[in-house]
PDB file of C-alpha atoms in Angstrom:
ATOM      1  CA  UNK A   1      -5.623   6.638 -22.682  1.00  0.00           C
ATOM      2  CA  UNK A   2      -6.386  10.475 -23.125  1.00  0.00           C
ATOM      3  CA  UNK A   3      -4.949  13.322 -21.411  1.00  0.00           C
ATOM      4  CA  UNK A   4      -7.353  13.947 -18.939  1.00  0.00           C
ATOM      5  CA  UNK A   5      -7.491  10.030 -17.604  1.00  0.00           C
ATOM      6  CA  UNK A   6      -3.726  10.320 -17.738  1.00  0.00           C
ATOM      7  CA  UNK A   7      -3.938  13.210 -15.232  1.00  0.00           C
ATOM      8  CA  UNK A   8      -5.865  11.356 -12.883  1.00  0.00           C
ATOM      9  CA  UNK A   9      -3.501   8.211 -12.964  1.00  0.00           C
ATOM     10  CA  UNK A  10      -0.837  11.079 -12.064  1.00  0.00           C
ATOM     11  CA  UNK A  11      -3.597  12.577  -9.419  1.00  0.00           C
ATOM     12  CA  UNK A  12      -3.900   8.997  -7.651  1.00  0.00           C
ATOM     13  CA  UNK A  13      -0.110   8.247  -7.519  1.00  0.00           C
ATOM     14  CA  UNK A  14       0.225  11.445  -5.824  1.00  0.00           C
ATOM     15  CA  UNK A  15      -2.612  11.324  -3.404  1.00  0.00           C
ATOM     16  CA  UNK A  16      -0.956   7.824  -2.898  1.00  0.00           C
ATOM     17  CA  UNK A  17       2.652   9.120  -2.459  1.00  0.00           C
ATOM     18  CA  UNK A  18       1.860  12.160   0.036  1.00  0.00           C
ATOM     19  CA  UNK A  19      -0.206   9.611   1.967  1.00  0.00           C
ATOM     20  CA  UNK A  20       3.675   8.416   4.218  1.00  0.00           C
ATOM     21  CA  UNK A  21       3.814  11.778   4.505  1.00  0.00           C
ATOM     22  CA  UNK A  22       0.529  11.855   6.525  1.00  0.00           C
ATOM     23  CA  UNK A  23       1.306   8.565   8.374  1.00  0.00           C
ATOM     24  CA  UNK A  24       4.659  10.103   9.276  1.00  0.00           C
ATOM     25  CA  UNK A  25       2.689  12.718  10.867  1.00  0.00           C
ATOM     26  CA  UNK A  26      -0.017  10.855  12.221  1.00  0.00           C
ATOM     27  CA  UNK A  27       2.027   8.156  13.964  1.00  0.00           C
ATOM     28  CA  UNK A  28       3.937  10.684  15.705  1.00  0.00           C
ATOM     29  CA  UNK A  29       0.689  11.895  17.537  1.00  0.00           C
ATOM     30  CA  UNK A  30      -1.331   8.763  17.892  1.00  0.00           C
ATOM     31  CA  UNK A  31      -0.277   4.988  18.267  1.00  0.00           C
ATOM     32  CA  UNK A  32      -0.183   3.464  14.984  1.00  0.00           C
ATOM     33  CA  UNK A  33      -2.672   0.589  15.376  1.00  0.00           C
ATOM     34  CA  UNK A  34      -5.044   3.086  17.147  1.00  0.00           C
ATOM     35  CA  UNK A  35      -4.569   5.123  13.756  1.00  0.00           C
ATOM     36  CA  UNK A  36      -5.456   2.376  11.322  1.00  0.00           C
ATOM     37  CA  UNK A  37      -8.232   1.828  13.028  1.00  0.00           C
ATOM     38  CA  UNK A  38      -9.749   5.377  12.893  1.00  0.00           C
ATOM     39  CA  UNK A  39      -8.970   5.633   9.523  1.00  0.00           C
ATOM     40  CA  UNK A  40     -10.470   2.453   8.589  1.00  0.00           C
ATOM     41  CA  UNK A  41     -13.923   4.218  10.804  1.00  0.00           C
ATOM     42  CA  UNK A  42     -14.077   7.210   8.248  1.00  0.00           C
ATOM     43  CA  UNK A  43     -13.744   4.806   5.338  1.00  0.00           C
ATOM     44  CA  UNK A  44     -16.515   2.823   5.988  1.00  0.00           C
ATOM     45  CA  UNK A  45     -18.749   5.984   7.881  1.00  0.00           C
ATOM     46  CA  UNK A  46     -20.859   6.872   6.722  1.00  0.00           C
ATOM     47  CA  UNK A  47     -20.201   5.490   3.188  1.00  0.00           C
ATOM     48  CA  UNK A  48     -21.186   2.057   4.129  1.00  0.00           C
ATOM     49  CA  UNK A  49     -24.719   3.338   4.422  1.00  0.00           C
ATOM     50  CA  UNK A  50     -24.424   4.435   0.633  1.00  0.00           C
ATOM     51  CA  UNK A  51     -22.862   1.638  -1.097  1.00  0.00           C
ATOM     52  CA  UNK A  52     -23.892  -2.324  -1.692  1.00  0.00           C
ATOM     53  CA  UNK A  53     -21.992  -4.847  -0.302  1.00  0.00           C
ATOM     54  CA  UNK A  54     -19.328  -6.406  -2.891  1.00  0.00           C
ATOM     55  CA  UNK A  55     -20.553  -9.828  -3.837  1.00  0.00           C
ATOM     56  CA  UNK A  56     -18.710 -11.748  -1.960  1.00  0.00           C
ATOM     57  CA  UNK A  57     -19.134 -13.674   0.791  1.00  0.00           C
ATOM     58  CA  UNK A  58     -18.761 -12.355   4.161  1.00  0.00           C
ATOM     59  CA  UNK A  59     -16.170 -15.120   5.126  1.00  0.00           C
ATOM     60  CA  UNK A  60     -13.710 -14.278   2.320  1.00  0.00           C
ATOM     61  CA  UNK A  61     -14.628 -10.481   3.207  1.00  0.00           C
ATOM     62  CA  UNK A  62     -13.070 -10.913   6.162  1.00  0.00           C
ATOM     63  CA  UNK A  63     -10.151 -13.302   5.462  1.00  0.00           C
ATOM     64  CA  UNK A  64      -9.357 -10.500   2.743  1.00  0.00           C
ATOM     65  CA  UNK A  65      -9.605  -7.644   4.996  1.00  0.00           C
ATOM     66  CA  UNK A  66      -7.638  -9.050   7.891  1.00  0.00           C
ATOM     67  CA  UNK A  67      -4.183  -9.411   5.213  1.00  0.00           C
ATOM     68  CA  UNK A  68      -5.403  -6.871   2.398  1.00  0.00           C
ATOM     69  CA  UNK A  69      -6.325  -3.944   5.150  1.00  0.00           C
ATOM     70  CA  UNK A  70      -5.610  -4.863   8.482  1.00  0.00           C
ATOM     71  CA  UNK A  71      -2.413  -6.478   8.196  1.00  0.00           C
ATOM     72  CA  UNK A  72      -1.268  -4.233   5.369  1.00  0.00           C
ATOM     73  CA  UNK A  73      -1.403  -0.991   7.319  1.00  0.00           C
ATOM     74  CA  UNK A  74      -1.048  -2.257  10.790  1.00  0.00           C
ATOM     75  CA  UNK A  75       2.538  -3.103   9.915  1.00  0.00           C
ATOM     76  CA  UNK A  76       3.322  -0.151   7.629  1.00  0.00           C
ATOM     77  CA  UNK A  77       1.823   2.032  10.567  1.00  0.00           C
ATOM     78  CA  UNK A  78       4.316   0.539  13.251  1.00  0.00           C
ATOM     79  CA  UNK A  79       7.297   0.336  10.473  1.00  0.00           C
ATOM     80  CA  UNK A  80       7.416   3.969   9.739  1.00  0.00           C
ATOM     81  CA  UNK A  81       6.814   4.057  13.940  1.00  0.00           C
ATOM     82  CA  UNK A  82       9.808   2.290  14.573  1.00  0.00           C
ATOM     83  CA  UNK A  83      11.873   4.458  12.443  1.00  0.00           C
ATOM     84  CA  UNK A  84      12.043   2.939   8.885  1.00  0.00           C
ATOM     85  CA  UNK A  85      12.070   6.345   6.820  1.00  0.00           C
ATOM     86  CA  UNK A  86       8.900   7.051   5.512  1.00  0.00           C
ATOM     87  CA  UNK A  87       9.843   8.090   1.843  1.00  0.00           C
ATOM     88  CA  UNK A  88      11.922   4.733   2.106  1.00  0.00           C
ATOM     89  CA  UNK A  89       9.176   3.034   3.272  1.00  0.00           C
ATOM     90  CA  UNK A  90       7.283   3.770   0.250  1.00  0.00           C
ATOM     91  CA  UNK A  91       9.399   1.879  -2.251  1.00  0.00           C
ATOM     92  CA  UNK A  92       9.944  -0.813   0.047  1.00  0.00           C
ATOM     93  CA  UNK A  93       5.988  -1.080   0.190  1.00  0.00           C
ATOM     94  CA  UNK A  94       6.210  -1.945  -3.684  1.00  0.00           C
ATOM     95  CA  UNK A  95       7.863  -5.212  -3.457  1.00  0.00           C
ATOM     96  CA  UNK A  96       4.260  -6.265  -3.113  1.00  0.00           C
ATOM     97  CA  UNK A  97       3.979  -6.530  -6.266  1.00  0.00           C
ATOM     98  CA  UNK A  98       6.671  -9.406  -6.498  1.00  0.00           C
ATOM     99  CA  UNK A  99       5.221 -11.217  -3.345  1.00  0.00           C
ATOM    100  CA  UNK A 100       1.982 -11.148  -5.182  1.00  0.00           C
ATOM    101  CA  UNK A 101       3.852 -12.804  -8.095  1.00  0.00           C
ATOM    102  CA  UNK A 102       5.168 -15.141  -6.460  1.00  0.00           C
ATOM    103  CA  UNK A 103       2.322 -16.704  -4.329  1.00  0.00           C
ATOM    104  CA  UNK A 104      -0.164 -16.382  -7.501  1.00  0.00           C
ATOM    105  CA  UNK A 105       1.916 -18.708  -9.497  1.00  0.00           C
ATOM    106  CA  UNK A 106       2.606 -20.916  -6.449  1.00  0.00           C
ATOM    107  CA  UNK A 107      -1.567 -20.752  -5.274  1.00  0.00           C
ATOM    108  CA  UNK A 108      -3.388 -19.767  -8.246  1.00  0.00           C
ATOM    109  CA  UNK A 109      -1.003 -21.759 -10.968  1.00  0.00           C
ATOM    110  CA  UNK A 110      -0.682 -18.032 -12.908  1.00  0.00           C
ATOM    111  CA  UNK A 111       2.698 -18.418 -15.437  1.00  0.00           C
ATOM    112  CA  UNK A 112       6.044 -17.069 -14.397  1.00  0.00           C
ATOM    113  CA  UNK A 113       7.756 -15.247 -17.357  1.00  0.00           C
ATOM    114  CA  UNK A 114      11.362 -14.276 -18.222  1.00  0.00           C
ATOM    115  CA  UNK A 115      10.487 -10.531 -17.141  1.00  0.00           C
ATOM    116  CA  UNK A 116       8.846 -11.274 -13.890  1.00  0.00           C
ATOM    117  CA  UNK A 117      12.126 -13.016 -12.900  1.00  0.00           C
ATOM    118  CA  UNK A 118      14.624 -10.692 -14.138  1.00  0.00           C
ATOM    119  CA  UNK A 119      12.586  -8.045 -12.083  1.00  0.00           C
ATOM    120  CA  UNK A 120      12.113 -10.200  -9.305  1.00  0.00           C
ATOM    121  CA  UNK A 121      16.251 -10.735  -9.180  1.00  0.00           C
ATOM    122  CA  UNK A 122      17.135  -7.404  -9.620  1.00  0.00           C
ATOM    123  CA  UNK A 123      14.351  -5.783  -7.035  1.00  0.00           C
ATOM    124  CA  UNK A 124      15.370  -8.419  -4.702  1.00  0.00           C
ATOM    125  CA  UNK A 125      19.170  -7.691  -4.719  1.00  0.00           C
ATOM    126  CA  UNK A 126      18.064  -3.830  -4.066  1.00  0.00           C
ATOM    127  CA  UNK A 127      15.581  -4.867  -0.881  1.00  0.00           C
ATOM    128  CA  UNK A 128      18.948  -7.041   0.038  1.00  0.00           C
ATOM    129  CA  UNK A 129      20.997  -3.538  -0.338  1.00  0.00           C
ATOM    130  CA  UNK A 130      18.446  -1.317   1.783  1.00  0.00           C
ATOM    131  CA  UNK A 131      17.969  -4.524   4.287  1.00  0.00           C
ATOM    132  CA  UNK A 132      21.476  -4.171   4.748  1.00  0.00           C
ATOM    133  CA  UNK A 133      22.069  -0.889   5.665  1.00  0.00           C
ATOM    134  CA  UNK A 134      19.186  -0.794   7.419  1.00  0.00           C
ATOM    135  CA  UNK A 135      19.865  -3.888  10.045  1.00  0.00           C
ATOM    136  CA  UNK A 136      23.434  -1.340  10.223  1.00  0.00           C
ATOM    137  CA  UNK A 137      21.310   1.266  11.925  1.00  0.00           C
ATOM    138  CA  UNK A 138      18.319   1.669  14.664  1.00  0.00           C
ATOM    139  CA  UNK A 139      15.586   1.255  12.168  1.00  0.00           C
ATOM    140  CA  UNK A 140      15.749  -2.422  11.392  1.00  0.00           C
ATOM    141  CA  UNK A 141      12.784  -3.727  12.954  1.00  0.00           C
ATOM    142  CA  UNK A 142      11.144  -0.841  11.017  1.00  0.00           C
ATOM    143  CA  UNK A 143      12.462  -2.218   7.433  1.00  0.00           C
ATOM    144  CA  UNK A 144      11.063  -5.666   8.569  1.00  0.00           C
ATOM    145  CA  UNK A 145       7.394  -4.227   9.654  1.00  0.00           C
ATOM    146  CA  UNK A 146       7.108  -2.568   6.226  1.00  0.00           C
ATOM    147  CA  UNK A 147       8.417  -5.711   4.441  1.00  0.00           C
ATOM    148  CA  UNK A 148       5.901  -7.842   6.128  1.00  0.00           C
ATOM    149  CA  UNK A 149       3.477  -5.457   5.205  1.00  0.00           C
ATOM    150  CA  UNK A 150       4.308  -5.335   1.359  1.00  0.00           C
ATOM    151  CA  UNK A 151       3.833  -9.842   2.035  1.00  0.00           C
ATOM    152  CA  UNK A 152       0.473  -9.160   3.527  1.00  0.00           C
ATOM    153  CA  UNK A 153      -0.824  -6.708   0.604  1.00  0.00           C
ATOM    154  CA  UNK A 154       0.879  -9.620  -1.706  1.00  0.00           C
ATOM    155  CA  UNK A 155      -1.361 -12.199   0.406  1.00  0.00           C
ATOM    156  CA  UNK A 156      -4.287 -10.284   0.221  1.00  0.00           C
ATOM    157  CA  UNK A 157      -4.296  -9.623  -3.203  1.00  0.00           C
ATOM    158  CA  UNK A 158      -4.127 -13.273  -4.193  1.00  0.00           C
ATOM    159  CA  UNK A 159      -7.218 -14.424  -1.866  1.00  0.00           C
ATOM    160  CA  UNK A 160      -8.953 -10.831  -3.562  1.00  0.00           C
ATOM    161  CA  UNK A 161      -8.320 -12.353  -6.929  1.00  0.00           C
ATOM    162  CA  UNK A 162      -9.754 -16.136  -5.025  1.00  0.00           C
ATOM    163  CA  UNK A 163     -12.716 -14.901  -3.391  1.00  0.00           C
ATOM    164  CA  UNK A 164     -14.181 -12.755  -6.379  1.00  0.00           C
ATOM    165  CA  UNK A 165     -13.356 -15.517  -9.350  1.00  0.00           C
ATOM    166  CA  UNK A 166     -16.793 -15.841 -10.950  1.00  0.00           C
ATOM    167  CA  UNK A 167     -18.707 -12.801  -9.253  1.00  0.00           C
ATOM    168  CA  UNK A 168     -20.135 -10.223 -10.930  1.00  0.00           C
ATOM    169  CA  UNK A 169     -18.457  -6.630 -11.781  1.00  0.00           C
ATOM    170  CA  UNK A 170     -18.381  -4.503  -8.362  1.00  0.00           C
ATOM    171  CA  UNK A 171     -16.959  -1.020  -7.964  1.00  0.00           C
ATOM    172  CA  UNK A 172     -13.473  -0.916  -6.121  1.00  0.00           C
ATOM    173  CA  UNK A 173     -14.903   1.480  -4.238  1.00  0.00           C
ATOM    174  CA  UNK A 174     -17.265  -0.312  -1.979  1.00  0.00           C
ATOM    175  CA  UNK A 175     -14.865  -2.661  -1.606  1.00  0.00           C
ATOM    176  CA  UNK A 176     -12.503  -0.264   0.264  1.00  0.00           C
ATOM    177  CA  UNK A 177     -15.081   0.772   1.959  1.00  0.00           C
ATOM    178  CA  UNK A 178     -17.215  -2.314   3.319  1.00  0.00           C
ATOM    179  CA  UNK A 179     -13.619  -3.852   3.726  1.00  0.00           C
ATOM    180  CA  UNK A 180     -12.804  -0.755   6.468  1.00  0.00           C
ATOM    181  CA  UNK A 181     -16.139  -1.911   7.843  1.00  0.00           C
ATOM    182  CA  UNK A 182     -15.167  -5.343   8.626  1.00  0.00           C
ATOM    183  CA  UNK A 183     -11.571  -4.548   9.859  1.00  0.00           C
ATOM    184  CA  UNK A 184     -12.350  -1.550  12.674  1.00  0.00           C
ATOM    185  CA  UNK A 185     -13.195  -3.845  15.111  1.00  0.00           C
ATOM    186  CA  UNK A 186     -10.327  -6.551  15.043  1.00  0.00           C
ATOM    187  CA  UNK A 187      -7.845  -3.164  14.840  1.00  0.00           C
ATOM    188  CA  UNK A 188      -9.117  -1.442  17.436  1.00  0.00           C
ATOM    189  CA  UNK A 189      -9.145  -4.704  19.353  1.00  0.00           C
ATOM    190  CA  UNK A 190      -5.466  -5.214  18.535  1.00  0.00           C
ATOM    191  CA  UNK A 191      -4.700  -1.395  19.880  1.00  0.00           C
ATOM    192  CA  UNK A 192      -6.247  -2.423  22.967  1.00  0.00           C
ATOM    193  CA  UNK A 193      -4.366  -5.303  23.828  1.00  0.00           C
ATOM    194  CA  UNK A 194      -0.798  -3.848  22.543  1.00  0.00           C
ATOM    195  CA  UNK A 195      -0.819  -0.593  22.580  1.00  0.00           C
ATOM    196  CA  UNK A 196      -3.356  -0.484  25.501  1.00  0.00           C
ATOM    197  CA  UNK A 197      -6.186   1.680  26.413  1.00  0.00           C
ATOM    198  CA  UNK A 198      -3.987   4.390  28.486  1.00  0.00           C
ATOM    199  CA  UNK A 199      -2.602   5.095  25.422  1.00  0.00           C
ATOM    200  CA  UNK A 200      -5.852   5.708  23.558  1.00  0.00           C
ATOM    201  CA  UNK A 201      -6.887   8.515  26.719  1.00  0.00           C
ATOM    202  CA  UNK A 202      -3.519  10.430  26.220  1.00  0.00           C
ATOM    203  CA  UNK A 203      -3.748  10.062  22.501  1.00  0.00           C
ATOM    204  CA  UNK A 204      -7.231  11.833  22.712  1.00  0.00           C
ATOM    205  CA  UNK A 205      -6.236  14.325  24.987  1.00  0.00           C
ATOM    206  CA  UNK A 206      -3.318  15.679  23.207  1.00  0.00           C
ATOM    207  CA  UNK A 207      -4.658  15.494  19.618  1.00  0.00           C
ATOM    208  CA  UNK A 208      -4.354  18.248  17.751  1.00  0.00           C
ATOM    209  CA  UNK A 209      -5.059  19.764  13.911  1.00  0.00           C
ATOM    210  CA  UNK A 210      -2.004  17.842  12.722  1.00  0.00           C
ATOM    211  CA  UNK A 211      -3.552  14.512  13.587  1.00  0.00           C
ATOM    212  CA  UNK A 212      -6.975  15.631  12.676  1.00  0.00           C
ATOM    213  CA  UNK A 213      -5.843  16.242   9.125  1.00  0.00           C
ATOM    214  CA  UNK A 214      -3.476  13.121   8.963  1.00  0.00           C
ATOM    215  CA  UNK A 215      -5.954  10.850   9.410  1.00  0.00           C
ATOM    216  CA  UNK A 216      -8.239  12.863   7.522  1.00  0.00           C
ATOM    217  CA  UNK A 217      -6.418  12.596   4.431  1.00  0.00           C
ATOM    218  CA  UNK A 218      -5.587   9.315   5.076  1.00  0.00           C
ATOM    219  CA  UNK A 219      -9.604   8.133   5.217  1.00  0.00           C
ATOM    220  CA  UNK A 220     -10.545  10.208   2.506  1.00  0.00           C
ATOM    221  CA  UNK A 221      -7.492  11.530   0.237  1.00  0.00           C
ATOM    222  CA  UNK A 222      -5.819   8.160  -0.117  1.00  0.00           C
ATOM    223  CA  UNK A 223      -8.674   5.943   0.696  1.00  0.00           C
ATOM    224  CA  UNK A 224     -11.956   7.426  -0.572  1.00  0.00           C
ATOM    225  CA  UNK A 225     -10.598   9.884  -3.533  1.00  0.00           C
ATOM    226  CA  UNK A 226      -7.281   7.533  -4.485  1.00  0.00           C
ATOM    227  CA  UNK A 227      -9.068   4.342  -4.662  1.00  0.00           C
ATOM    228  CA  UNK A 228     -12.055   5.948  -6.013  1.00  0.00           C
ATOM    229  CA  UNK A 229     -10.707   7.709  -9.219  1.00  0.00           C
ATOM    230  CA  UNK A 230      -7.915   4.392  -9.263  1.00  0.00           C
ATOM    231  CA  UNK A 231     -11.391   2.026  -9.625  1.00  0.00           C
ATOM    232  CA  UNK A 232     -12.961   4.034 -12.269  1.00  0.00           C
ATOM    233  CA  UNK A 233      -9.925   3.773 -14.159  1.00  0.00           C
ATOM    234  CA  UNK A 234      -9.602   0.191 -14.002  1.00  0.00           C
ATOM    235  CA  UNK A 235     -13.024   0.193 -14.951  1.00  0.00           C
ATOM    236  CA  UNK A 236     -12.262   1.924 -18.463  1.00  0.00           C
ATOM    237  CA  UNK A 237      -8.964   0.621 -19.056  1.00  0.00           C
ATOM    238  CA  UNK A 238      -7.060  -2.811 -18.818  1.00  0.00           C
ATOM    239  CA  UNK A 239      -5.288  -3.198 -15.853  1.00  0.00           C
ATOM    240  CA  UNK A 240      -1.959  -3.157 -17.964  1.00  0.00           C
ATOM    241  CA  UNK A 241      -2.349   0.373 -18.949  1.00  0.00           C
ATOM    242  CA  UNK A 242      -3.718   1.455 -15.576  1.00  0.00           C
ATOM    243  CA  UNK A 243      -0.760  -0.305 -13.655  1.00  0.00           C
ATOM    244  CA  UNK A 244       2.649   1.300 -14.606  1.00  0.00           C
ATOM    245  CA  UNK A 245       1.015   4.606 -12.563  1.00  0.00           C
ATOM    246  CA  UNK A 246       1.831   2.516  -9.271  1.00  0.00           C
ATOM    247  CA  UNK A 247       5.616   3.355 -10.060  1.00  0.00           C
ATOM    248  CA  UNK A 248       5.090   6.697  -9.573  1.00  0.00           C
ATOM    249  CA  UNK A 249       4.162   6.113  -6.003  1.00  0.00           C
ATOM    250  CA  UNK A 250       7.460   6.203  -4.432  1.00  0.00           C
ATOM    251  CA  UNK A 251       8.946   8.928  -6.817  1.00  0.00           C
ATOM    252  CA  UNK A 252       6.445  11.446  -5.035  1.00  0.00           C
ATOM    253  CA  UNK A 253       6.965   9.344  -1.916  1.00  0.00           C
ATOM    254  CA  UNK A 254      10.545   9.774  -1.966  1.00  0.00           C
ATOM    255  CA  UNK A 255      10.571  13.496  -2.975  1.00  0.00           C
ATOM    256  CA  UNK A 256       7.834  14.907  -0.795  1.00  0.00           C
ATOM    257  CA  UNK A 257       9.380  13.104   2.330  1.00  0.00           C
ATOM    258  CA  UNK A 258      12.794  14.808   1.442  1.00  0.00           C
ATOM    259  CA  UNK A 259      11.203  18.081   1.164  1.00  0.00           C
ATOM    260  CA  UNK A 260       8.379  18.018   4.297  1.00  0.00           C
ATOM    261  CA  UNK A 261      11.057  16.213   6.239  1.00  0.00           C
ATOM    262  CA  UNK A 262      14.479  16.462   5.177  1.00  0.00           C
ATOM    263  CA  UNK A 263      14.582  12.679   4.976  1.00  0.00           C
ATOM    264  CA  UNK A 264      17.686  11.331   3.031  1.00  0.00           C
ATOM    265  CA  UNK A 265      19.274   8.614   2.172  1.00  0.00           C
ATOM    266  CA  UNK A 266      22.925   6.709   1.727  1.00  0.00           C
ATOM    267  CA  UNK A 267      24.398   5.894  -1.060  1.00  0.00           C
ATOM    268  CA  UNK A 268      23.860   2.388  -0.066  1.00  0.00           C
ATOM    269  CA  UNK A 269      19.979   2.734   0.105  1.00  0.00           C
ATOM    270  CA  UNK A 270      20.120   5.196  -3.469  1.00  0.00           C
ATOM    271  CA  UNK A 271      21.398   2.033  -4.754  1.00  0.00           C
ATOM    272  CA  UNK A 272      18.951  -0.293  -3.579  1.00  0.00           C
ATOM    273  CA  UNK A 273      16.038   2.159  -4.538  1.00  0.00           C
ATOM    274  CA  UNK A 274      17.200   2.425  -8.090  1.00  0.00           C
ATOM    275  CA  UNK A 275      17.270  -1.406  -8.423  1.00  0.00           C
ATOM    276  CA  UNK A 276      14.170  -1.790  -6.854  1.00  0.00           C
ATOM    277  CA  UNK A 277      12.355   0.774  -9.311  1.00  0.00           C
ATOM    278  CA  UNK A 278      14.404  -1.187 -12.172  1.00  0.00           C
ATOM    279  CA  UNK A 279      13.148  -4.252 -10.766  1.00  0.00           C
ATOM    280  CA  UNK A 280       9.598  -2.892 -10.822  1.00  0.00           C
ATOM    281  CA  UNK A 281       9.705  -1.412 -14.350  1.00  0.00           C
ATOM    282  CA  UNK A 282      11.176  -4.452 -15.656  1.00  0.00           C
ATOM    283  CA  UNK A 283       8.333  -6.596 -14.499  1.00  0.00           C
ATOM    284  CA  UNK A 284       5.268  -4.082 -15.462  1.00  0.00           C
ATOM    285  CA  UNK A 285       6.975  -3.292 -19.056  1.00  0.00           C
ATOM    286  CA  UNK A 286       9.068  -6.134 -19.672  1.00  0.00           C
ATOM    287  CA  UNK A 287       6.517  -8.141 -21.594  1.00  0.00           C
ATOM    288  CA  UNK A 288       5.379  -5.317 -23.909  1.00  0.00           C
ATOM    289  CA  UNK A 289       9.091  -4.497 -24.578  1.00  0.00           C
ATOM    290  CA  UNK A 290       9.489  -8.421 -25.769  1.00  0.00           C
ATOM    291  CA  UNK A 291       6.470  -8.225 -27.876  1.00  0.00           C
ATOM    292  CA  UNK A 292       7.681  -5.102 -29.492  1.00  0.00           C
ATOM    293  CA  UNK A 293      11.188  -6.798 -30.421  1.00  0.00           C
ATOM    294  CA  UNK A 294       9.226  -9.918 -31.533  1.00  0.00           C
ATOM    295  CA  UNK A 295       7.338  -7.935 -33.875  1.00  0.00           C
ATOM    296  CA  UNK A 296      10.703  -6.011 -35.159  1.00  0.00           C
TER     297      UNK A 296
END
């Protein structure tokens, strides 16, 4: 990978990262549901008109959308609601990657290898370490949102991989964006009937620039831009070399939260961060550090 592609990898994790600060913000002016689905409305508007549909059928469009998109967010959106600390909440959102794992090799029969257990053991004992400490304070039911929502990215990933097996190439692109298409409705339908519609009036009438430009960057930094420049990565390199930029995520997620906010954390939680990004490392480099010893 050259310099410049390497910049954008570091230009995507960032745009990623400073996207809980936005949702911080956001949440703290409008319901969260409410939120999603606006931002999922400037996704797909007016791109929608400007971009074929994946192809895919509409049926696994959906299915993907409501665990991939709408059940994603909608939890993370409450979670960092209900108090789980959002540069916290950006690590936690990693574990994804082992749910994923785990219910590819259980539903798609994918191989489970030394290194994707190790990490999966030692990540798990640091989720254990911030679930802990945080069922010791007010934000638990936060923690448990966000985890949930790291299981639904994990379950939406594996019927992504299902539902385009066999298709032909398609930019990631349109499939953020016909995928906001498809999941406005059922969120704004979900806002309705929890959050209810008195909530959406005084949400409009006290919105203000900071809410404006929260779910501004969160439609088109971290959707539109992120996923944009993260697809025509993918599209140039193997997903192996693309990957290992993820980690950065909650480094900037953790550091620009500490600095916007003042958000810190115990030395419990430092603990259980530190084996979570082991954990993670571990299971994106583990194989590659194998092969190299193999070949010594």
């Amino acid at each position: 990978m050259n310099r410049r592609d390497m910049g954008l990898g570091v230009i995507v994790a960032t745009f990623w990262g400073l996207n809980f600060i936005a949702i911080k913000l956001g949440v703290a002016e409008v319901p969260p549901l409410m939120l999603v689905a606006i931002r999922f409305l400037l996704v797909a508007i007016p791109a929608v008109f400007f971009m074929p549909r994946p192809p895919i059928s509409w049926k696994g469009l959906f299915i993907m959308s409501m665990t991939l998109y709408v059940g994603q967010f909608g939890f993370l959106f409450l979670g960092i609601k209900l108090g789980m600390p959002s540069g916290l909440a950006s690590l936690v959102h990693q574990s994804q990657a082992f749910f994923t794992l785990l219910l590819a090799v259980a539903f798609l029969k994918e191989k489970l290898h030394w290194h994707h257990l190790t990490g999966l053991l030692i990540a798990g004992s640091g989720i254990g370490i911030i679930a802990y400490e945080q069922n010791a304070g007010a934000s638990a039911l936060g923690f448990w949102m966000v985890l949930t929502a790291s299981f639904s990215w994990g379950v939406g990933n594996v019927i992504m991989r299902k539902v385009t097996l066999g298709v032909p190439p398609f930019s990631m692109l349109s499939l953020v964006v016909w995928s906001g298409l498809v999941s406005v409705l059922p969120t704004a339908l979900l806002s309705l009937v929890i959050e209810g519609f008195e909530s959406w009036k005084v949400a409009y009438a006290s919105m203000d620039w900071i809410s404006l430009a929260s779910v501004a960057y969160l439609a088109y930094g971290a959707s539109l831009i992120g996923y944009g420049l993260w697809g025509r990565l993918l599209a140039k390199y193997p997903a192996t070399t693309v990957a290992p930029f993820s980690l950065l995520v909650p480094v900037v997620g953790i550091s620009s939260t500490a600095l916007f906010f003042g958000e810190s954390i115990t030395l419990l939680q430092g603990a259980g961060s530190l084996l979570v990004m082991v954990g993670l490392m571990i299971n994106v480099f583990g194989g590659r550090i194998f092969k190299f010893y193999k070949v010594q």
